[in-house]
Coordinates of C-alpha atoms and ligand atoms in Angstrom, one line a residue:
X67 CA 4.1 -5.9 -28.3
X68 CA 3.4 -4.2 -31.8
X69 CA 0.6 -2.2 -32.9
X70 CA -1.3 -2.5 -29.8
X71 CA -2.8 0.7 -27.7
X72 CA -4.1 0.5 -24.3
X73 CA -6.9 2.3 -22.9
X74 CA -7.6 2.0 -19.0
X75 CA -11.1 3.1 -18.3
X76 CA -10.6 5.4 -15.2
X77 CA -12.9 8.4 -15.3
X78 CA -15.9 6.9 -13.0
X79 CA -16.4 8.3 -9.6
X80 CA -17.4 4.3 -8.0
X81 CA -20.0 5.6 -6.5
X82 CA -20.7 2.4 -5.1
X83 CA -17.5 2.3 -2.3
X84 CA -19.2 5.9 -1.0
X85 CA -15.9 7.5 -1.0
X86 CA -14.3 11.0 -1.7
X87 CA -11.6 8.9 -3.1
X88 CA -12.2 8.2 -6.8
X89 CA -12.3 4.4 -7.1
X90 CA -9.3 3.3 -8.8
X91 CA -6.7 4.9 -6.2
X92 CA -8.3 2.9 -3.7
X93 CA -5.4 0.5 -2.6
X94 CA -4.9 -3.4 -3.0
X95 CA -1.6 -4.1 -0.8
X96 CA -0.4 -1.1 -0.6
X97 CA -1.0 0.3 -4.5
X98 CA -3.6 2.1 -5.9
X99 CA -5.6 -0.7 -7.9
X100 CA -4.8 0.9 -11.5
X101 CA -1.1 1.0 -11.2
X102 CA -1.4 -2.8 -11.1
X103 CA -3.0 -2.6 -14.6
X104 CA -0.1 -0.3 -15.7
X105 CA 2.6 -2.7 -14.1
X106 CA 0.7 -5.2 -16.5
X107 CA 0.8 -3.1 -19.4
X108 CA 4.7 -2.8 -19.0
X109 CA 5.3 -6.3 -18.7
X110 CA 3.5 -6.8 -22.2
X111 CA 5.8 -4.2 -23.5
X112 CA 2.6 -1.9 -25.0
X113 CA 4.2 1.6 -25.6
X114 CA 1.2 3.7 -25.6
X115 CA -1.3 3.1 -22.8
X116 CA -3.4 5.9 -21.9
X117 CA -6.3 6.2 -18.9
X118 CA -9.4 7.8 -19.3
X119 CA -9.7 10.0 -16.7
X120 CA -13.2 12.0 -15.0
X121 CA -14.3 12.0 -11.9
X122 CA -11.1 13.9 -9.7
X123 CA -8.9 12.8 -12.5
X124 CA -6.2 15.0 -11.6
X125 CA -5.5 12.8 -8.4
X126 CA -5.4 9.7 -11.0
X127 CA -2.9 11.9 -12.8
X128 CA -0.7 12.6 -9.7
X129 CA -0.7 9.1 -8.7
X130 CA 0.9 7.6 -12.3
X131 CA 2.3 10.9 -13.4
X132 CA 4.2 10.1 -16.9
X133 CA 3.9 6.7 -17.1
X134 CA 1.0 6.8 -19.4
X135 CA -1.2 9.5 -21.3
X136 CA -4.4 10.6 -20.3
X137 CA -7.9 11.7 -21.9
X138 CA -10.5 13.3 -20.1
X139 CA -14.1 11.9 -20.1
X140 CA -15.8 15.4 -18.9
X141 CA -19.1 13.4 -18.0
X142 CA -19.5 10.4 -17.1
X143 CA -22.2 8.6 -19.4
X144 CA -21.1 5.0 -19.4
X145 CA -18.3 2.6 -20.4
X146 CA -19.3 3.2 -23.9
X147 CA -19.0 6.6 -24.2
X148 CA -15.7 6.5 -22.0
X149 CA -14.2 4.5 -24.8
X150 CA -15.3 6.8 -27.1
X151 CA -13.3 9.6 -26.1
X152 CA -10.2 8.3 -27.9
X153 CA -11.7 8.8 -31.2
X154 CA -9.7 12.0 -31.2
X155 CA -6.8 9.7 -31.9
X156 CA -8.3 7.9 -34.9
X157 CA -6.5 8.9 -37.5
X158 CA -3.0 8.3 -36.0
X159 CA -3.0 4.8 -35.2
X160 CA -4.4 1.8 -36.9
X161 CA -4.1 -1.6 -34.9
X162 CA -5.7 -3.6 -31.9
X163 CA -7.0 -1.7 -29.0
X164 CA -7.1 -3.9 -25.5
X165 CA -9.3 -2.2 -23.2
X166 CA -9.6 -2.3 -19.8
X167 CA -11.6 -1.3 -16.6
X168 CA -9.4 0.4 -13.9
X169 CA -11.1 -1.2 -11.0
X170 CA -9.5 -4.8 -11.7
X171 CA -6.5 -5.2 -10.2
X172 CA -5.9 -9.1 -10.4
X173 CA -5.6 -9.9 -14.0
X174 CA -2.4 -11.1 -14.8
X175 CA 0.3 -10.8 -17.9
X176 CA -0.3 -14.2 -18.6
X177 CA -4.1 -14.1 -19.5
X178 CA -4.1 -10.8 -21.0
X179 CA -1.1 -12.0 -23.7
X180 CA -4.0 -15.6 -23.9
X181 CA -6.5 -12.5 -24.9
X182 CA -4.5 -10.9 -27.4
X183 CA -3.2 -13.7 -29.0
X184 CA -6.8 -15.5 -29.2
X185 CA -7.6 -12.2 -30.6
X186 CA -4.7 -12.1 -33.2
X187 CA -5.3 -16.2 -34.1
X188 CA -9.0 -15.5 -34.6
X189 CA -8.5 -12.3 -36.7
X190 CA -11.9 -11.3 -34.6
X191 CA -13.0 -8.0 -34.7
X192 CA -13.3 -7.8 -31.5
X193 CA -12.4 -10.3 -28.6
X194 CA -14.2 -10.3 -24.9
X195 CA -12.4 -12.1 -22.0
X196 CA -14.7 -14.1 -20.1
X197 CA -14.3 -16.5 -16.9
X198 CA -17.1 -18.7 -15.4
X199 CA -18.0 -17.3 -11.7
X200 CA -20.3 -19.4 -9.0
X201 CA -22.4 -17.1 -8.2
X202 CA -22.0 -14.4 -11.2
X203 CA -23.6 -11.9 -9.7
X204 CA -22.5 -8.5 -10.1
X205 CA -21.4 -9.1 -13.6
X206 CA -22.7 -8.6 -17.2
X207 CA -23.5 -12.0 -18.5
X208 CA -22.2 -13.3 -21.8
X209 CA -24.4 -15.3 -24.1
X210 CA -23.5 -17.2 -26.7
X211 CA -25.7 -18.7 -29.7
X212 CA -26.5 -22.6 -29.6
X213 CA -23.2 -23.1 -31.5
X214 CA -21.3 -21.2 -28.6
X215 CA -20.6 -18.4 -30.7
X216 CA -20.9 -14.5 -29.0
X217 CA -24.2 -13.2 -29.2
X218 CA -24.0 -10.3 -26.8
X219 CA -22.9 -9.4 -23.2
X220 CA -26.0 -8.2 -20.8
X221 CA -25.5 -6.4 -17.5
X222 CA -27.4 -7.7 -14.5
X223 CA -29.9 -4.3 -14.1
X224 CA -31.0 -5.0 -17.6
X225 CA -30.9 -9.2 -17.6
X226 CA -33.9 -11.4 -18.4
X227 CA -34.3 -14.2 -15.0
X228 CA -32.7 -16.9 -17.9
X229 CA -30.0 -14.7 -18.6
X230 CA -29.0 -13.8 -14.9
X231 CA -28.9 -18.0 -14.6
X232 CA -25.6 -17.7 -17.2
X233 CA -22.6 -17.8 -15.3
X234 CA -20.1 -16.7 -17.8
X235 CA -19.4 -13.2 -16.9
X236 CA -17.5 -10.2 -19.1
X237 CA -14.5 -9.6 -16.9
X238 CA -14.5 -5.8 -18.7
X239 CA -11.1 -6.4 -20.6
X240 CA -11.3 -6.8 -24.4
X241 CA -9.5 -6.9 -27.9
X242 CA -10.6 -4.8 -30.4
X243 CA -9.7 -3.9 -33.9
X244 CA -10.2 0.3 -33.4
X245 CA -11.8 1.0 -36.9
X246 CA -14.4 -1.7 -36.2
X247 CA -15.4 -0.6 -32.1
X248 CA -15.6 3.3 -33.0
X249 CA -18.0 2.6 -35.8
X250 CA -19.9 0.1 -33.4
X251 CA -19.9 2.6 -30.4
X252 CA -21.8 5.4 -33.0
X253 CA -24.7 2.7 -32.9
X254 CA -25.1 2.3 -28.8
X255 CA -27.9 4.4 -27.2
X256 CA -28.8 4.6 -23.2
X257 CA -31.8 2.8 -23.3
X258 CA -31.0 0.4 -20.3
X259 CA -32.3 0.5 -16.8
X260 CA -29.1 2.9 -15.9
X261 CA -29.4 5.3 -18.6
X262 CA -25.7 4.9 -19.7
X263 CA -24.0 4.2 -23.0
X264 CA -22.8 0.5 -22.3
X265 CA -19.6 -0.3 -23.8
X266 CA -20.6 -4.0 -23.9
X267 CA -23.3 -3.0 -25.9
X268 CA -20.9 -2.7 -28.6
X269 CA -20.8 -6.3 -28.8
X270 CA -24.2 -7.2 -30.1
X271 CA -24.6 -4.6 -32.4
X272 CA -21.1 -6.0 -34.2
X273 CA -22.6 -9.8 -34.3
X274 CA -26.0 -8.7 -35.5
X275 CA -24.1 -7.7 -38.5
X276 CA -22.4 -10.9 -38.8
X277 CA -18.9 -9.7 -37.8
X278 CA -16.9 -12.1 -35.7
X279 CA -17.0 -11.6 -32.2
X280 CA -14.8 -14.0 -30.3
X281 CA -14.1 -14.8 -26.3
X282 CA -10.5 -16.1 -24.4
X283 CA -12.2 -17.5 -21.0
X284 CA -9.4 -17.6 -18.3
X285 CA -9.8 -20.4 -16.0
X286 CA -8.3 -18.3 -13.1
X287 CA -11.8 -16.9 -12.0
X288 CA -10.5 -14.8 -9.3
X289 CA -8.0 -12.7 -11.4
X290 CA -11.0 -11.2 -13.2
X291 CA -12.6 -9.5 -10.1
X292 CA -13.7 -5.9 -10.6
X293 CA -13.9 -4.0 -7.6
X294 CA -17.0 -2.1 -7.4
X295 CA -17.5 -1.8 -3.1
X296 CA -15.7 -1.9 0.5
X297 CA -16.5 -5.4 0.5
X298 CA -15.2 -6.4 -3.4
X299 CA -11.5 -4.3 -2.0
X300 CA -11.4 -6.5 1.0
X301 CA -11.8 -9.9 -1.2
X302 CA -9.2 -8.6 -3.7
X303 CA -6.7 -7.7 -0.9
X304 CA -7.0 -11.3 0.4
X305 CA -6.5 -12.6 -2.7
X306 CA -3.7 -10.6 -3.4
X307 CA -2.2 -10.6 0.1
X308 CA -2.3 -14.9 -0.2
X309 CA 0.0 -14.2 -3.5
X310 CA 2.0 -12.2 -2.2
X311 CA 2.7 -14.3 0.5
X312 CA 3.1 -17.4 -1.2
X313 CA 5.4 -15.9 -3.6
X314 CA 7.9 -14.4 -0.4
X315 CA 7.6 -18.3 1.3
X316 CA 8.8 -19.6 -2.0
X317 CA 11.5 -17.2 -2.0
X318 CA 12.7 -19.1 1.5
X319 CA 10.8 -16.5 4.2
X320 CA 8.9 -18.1 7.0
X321 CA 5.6 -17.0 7.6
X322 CA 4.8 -18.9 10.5
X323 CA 0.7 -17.6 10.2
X324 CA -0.3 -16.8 6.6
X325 CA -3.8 -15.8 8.1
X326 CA -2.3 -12.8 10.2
X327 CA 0.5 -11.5 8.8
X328 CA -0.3 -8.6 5.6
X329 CA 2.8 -7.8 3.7
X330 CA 2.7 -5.1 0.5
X331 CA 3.0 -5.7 -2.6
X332 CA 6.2 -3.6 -3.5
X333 CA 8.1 -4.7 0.0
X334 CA 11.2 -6.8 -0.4
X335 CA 12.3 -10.0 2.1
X336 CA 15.5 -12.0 2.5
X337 CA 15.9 -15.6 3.4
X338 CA 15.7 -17.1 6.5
X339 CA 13.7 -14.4 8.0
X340 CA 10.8 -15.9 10.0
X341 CA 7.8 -13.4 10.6
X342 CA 5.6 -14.3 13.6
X343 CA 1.6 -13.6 13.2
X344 CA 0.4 -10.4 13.6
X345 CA 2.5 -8.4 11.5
X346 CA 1.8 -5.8 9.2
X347 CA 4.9 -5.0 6.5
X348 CA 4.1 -2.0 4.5
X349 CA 4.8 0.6 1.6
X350 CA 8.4 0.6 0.2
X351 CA 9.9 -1.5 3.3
X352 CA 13.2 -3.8 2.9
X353 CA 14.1 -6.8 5.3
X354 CA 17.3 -8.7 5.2
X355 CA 18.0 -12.4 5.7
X356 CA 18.1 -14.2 9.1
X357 CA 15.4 -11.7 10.7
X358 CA 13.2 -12.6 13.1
X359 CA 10.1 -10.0 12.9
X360 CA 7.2 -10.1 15.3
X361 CA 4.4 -11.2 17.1
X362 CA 2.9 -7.7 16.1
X363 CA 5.5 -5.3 14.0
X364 CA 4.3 -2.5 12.0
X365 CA 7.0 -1.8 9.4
X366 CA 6.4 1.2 7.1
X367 CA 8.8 2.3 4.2
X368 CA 11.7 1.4 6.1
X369 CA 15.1 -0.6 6.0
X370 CA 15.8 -3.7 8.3
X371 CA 20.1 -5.2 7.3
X372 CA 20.3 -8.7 8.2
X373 CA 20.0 -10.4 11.6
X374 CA 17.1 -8.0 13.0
X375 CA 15.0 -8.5 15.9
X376 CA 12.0 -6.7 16.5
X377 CA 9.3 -7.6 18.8
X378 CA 5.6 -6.0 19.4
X379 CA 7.1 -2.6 17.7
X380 CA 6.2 0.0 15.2
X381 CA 8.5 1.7 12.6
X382 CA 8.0 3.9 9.9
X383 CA 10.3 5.1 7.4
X384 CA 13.4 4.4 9.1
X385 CA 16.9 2.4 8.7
X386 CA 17.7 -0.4 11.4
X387 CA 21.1 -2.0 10.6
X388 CA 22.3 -5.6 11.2
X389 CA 21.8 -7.3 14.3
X390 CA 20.2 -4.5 16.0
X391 CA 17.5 -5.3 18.4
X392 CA 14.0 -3.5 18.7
X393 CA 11.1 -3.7 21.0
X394 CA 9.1 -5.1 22.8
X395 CA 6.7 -1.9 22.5
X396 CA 9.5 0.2 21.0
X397 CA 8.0 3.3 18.5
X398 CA 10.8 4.4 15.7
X399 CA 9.2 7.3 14.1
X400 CA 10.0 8.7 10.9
X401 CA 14.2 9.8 9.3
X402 CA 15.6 7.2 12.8
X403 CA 18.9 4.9 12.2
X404 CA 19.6 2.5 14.8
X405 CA 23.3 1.3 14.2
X406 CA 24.8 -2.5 14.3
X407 CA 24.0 -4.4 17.3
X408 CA 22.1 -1.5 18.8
X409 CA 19.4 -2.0 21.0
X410 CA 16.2 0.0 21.8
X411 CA 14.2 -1.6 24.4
X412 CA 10.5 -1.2 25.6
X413 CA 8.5 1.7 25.8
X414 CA 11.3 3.7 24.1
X415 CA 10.4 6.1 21.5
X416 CA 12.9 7.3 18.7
X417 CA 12.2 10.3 16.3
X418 CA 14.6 11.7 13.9
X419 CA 17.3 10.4 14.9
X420 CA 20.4 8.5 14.9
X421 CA 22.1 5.6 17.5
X422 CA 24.7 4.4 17.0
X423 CA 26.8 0.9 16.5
X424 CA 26.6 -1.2 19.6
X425 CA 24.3 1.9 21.6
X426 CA 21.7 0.9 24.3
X427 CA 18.5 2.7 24.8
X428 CA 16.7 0.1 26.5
X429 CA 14.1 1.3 28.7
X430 CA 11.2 3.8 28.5
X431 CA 13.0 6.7 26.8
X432 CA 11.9 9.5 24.7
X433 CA 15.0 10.4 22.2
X434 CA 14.1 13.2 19.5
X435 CA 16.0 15.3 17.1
X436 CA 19.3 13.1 18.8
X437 CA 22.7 11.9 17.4
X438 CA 24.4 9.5 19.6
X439 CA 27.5 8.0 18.8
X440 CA 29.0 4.6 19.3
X441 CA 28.8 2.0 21.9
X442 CA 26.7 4.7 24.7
X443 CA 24.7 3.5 26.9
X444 CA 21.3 5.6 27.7
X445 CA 19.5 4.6 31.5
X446 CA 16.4 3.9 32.1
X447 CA 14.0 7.2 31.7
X448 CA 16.0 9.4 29.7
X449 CA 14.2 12.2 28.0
X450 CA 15.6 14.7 25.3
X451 CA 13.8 17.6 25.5
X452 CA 13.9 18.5 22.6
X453 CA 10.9 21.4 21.7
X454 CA 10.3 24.5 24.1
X455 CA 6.5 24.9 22.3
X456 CA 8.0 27.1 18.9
X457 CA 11.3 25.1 18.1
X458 CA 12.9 22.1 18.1
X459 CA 16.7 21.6 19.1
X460 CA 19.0 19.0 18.8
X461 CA 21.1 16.6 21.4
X462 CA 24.5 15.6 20.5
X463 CA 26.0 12.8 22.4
X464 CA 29.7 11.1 21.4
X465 CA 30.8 7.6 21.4
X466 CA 31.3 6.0 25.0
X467 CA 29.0 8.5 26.9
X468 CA 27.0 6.8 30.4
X469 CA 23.5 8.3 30.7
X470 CA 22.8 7.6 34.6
X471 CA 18.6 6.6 34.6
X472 CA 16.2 9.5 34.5
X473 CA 18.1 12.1 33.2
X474 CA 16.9 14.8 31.0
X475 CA 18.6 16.5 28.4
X476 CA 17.7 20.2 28.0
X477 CA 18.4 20.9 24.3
X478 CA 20.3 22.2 22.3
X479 CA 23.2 20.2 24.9
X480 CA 26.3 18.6 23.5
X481 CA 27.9 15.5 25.4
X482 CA 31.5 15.2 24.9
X483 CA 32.9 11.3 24.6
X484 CA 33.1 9.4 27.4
X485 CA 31.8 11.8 29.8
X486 CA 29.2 10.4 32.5
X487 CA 25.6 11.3 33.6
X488 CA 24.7 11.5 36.9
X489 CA 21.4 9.6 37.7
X490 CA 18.5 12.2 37.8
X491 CA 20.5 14.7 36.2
X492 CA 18.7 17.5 34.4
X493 CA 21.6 18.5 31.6
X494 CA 21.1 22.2 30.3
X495 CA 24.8 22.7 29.9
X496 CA 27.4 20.9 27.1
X497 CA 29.3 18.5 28.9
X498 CA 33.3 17.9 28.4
X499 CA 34.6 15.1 27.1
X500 CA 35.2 12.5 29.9
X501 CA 34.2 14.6 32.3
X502 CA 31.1 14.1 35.6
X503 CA 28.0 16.0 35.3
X504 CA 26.0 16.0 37.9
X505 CA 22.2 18.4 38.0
X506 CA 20.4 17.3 40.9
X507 CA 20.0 18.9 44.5
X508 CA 21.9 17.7 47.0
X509 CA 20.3 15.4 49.1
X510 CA 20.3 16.2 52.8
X511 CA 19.1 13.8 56.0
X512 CA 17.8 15.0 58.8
X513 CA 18.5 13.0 61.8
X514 CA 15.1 11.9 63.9
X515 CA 13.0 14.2 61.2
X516 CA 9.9 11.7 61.2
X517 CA 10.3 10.5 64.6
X518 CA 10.0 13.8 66.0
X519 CA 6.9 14.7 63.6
X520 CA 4.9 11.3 64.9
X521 CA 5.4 12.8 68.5
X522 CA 4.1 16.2 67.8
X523 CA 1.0 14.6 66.3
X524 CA 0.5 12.4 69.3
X525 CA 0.7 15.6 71.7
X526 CA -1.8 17.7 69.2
X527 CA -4.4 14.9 68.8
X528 CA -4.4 14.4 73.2
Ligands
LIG293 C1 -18.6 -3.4 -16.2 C2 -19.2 -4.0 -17.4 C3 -19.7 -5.4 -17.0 C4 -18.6 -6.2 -16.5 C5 -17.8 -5.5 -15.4 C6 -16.5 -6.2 -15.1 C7 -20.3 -2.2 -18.7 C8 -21.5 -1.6 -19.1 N1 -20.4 -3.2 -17.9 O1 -19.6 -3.2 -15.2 O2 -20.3 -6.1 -18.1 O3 -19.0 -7.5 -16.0 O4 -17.5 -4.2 -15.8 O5 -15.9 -5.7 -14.0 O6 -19.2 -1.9 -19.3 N2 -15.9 4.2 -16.3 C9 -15.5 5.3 -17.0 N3 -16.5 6.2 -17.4 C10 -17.8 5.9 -17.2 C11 -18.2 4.8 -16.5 C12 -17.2 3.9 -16.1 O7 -14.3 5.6 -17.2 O8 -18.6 6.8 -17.7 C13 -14.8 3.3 -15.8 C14 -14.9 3.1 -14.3 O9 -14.0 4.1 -13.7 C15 -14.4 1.7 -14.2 C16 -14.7 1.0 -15.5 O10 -15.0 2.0 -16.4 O11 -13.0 1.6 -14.0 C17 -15.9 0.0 -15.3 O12 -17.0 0.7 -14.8 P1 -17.9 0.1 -13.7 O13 -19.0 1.2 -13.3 O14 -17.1 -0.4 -12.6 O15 -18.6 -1.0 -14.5 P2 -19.4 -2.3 -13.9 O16 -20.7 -1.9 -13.5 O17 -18.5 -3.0 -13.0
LIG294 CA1 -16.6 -2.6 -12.0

């Protein structure tokens, strides 16, 4: 889009959600609210979009990094006067500005091309987008003259009992030609209930001079929901978790409870995967087709091939290839693999580390800092002991290898292929390839041991 700029109004602290986290990182789905905006702002094609930033701005600046400019809004006096810090740019750009507030994730492309292009068509000087909300509250109110043209946008702290009644509220996104809103925002004073310079304001004193103020009202109420507290983030991630939802259903993924299952934004899903309720699919994650995910996963930033099963189970940032099978109650902790057709069974935990194609580890095992090879099959109980309280060391074990039940590996060990594990074994030596190892003591009965003991008490107690 041509001769446009964007300016994301960023630099308040949002006092309101009691946080050391300054509001606009706050997450919807897995994002921080204002990179929605900015995903937005791409879709329209704008080139230059730049946030103003305040209150810890230099975390809003790590968390879009070069995706945008910034300006810094040193105090924080009001919408207004947040706006106002552009002015620095005047004299390099003339066109429309569409301004927006950081904190409102749910607008869509869609409604904010409607607002420019009402904007353009009406040659308005500047143009609010408005949407009619049941109850308004929490919202400046808009208020038109008899004839339905703008008159000016109140806030709530400083609205009359007739005015609060209004239920057409200024969703905080607007049009506005940038020669005529600088000259209008020299006018606005702080003499409102919270002491700030109100960008909305702006608007009355540009229609008491007569200029044209004009309003696109989007009939999708929801998408205009600024989020101000705890409890307006938990609305907007239902709203946005339903959409997401829908649209990975409509793609051919069964969600078999919509009301329990929270998928992110940015994670990816294949056909014919069915997710059962209870399951939480976060951050960067990928999931092939003909899954079968749940009751109760936790997938972080991790990659699930095709054919997957994982029950009851929690993995972060780790690979799973096709047809492997996880859980119940399995833990795959950061940098694991599990190869084709593997399976990790319950109460198994994996870190860092790598099984491999047809491997079984399928019964309360701890398996750290471990490459395993092909087709091995790890007993019941196994531990790598991996860490010696300063350093961690790794376990090697090749392709074919039988791990008897409750063996420990002391590590740094190597396995060769195809060698066997004595049950009970504890391994502090490399083992040959295709070779016994056995670490246990011997076992030794003693003939009539107990009987004789039960005697000797008998005699003592007479
Ligand atoms: C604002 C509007 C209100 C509208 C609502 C829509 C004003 C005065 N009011 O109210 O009419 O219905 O949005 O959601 O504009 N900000 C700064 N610097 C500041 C103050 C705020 O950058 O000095 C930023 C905030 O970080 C936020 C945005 O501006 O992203 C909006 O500020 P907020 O305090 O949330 O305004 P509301 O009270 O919601
Ligand atoms: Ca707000």
């Amino acid at each position: 889009m041509k001769s446009i700029v964007a300016i994301v109004l960023a630099a308040g602290e949002g006092t309101r959600m009691k946080s050391r986290l300054p509001k606009v990182l706050h997450q919807v789905c897995g994002k921080p609210m204002i990179e929605y905006l900015i995903d937005r702002l791409k879709e329209l094609n704008i080139d230059r979009k730049i946030v103003i930033i305040g209150y810890k701005g230099s975390l809003v600046k790590e968390a879009l990094g070069k995706r945008v400019d910034y300006i810094w809004q040193k105090e924080q006096l009001g919408t207004g006067h947040a706006l106002a810090q552009y002015r620095e740019d005047l004299t390099k750009f003339k066109g429309d500005l569409l301004v927006l507030s950081g904190d409102t994730p749910l607008l869509t492309t869609q409604t904010l091309k409607g607002l420019i292009e009402t904007h353009r068509e009406k040659d308005a000087l500047a143009t609010i987008l408005t949407a009619i909300l049941k109850p308004p509250t929490g919202y400046g109110r808009v208020i038109r003259h008899g004839d339905g043209t703008i008159r000016k946008i109140v806030e709530e702290e400083d609205a009359t009992i007739i005015e609060l009644a209004n239920e057409e509220v200024n969703a905080g996104t607007y049009c506005f030609k940038k020669e005529a809103i600088f000259q209008a925002l020299e006018k606005i004073k702080p003499e409102n209930v919270q002491e700030e310079y109100y960008l909305t304001d702006a608007i009355e004193v540009l229609t008491k001079k007569g200029h044209k103020v004009s309003a696109y009202t989007t009939d999708e109420s929801d998408e205009i929901i600024g989020i101000n507290s705890r409890k307006d983030l938990a609305l907007a991630n239902r709203i946005m978790r339903e959409h997401i939802l829908d649209r990975l259903m409509l793609n051919g993924v069964t969600i078999v409870d919509p009301l329990t299952t929270t998928i992110d934004q940015e994670v990816e899903i294949d056909r014919d995967t069915v997710i059962y309720p209870f399951t939480i699919i976060e951050g960067k994650s990928r999931i092939g087709k003909d899954c079968i995910i749940g009751p109760a996963v936790q997938i972080r930033d991790s990659r699930v091939a095709n054919k997957v099963e994982i029950k009851n189970s929690s993995i972060q940032n780790s690979i799973i290839e096709s047809e492997a099978r996880i859980g119940p109650y399995a833990h795959l902790r950061p940098k694991s693999r599990i190869g084709k057709r593997a399976k990790i069974g319950n109460f198994v935990e994996i870190k860092k580390s790598s099984i491999g194609r047809e491997s079984k580890v399928a019964h309360m095992s701890y398996i750290g800092d471990a490459t395993l090879g092909d087709e091995i099959n790890i007993g019941a109980g196994t531990i790598t002991c991996n860490y010696d309280g300063f350093k961690k060391y790794p376990t090697t074990i090749s392709d074919g290898v039988f791990v008897g039940s409750n063996t420990n590996f002391i590590a740094p060990v190597k396995i060769g292929r195809g060698a066997v594990i004595g049950a009970g074994s504890t391994i502090t030596e490399d083992v040959p390839p295709y070779a016994l190892a056995i670490a246990r003591g011997r076992q030794r009965n003693i003939k009539d041991w107990a009987k004789k003991r039960s005697q000797k008490r008998k005699r003592n107690t007479k």
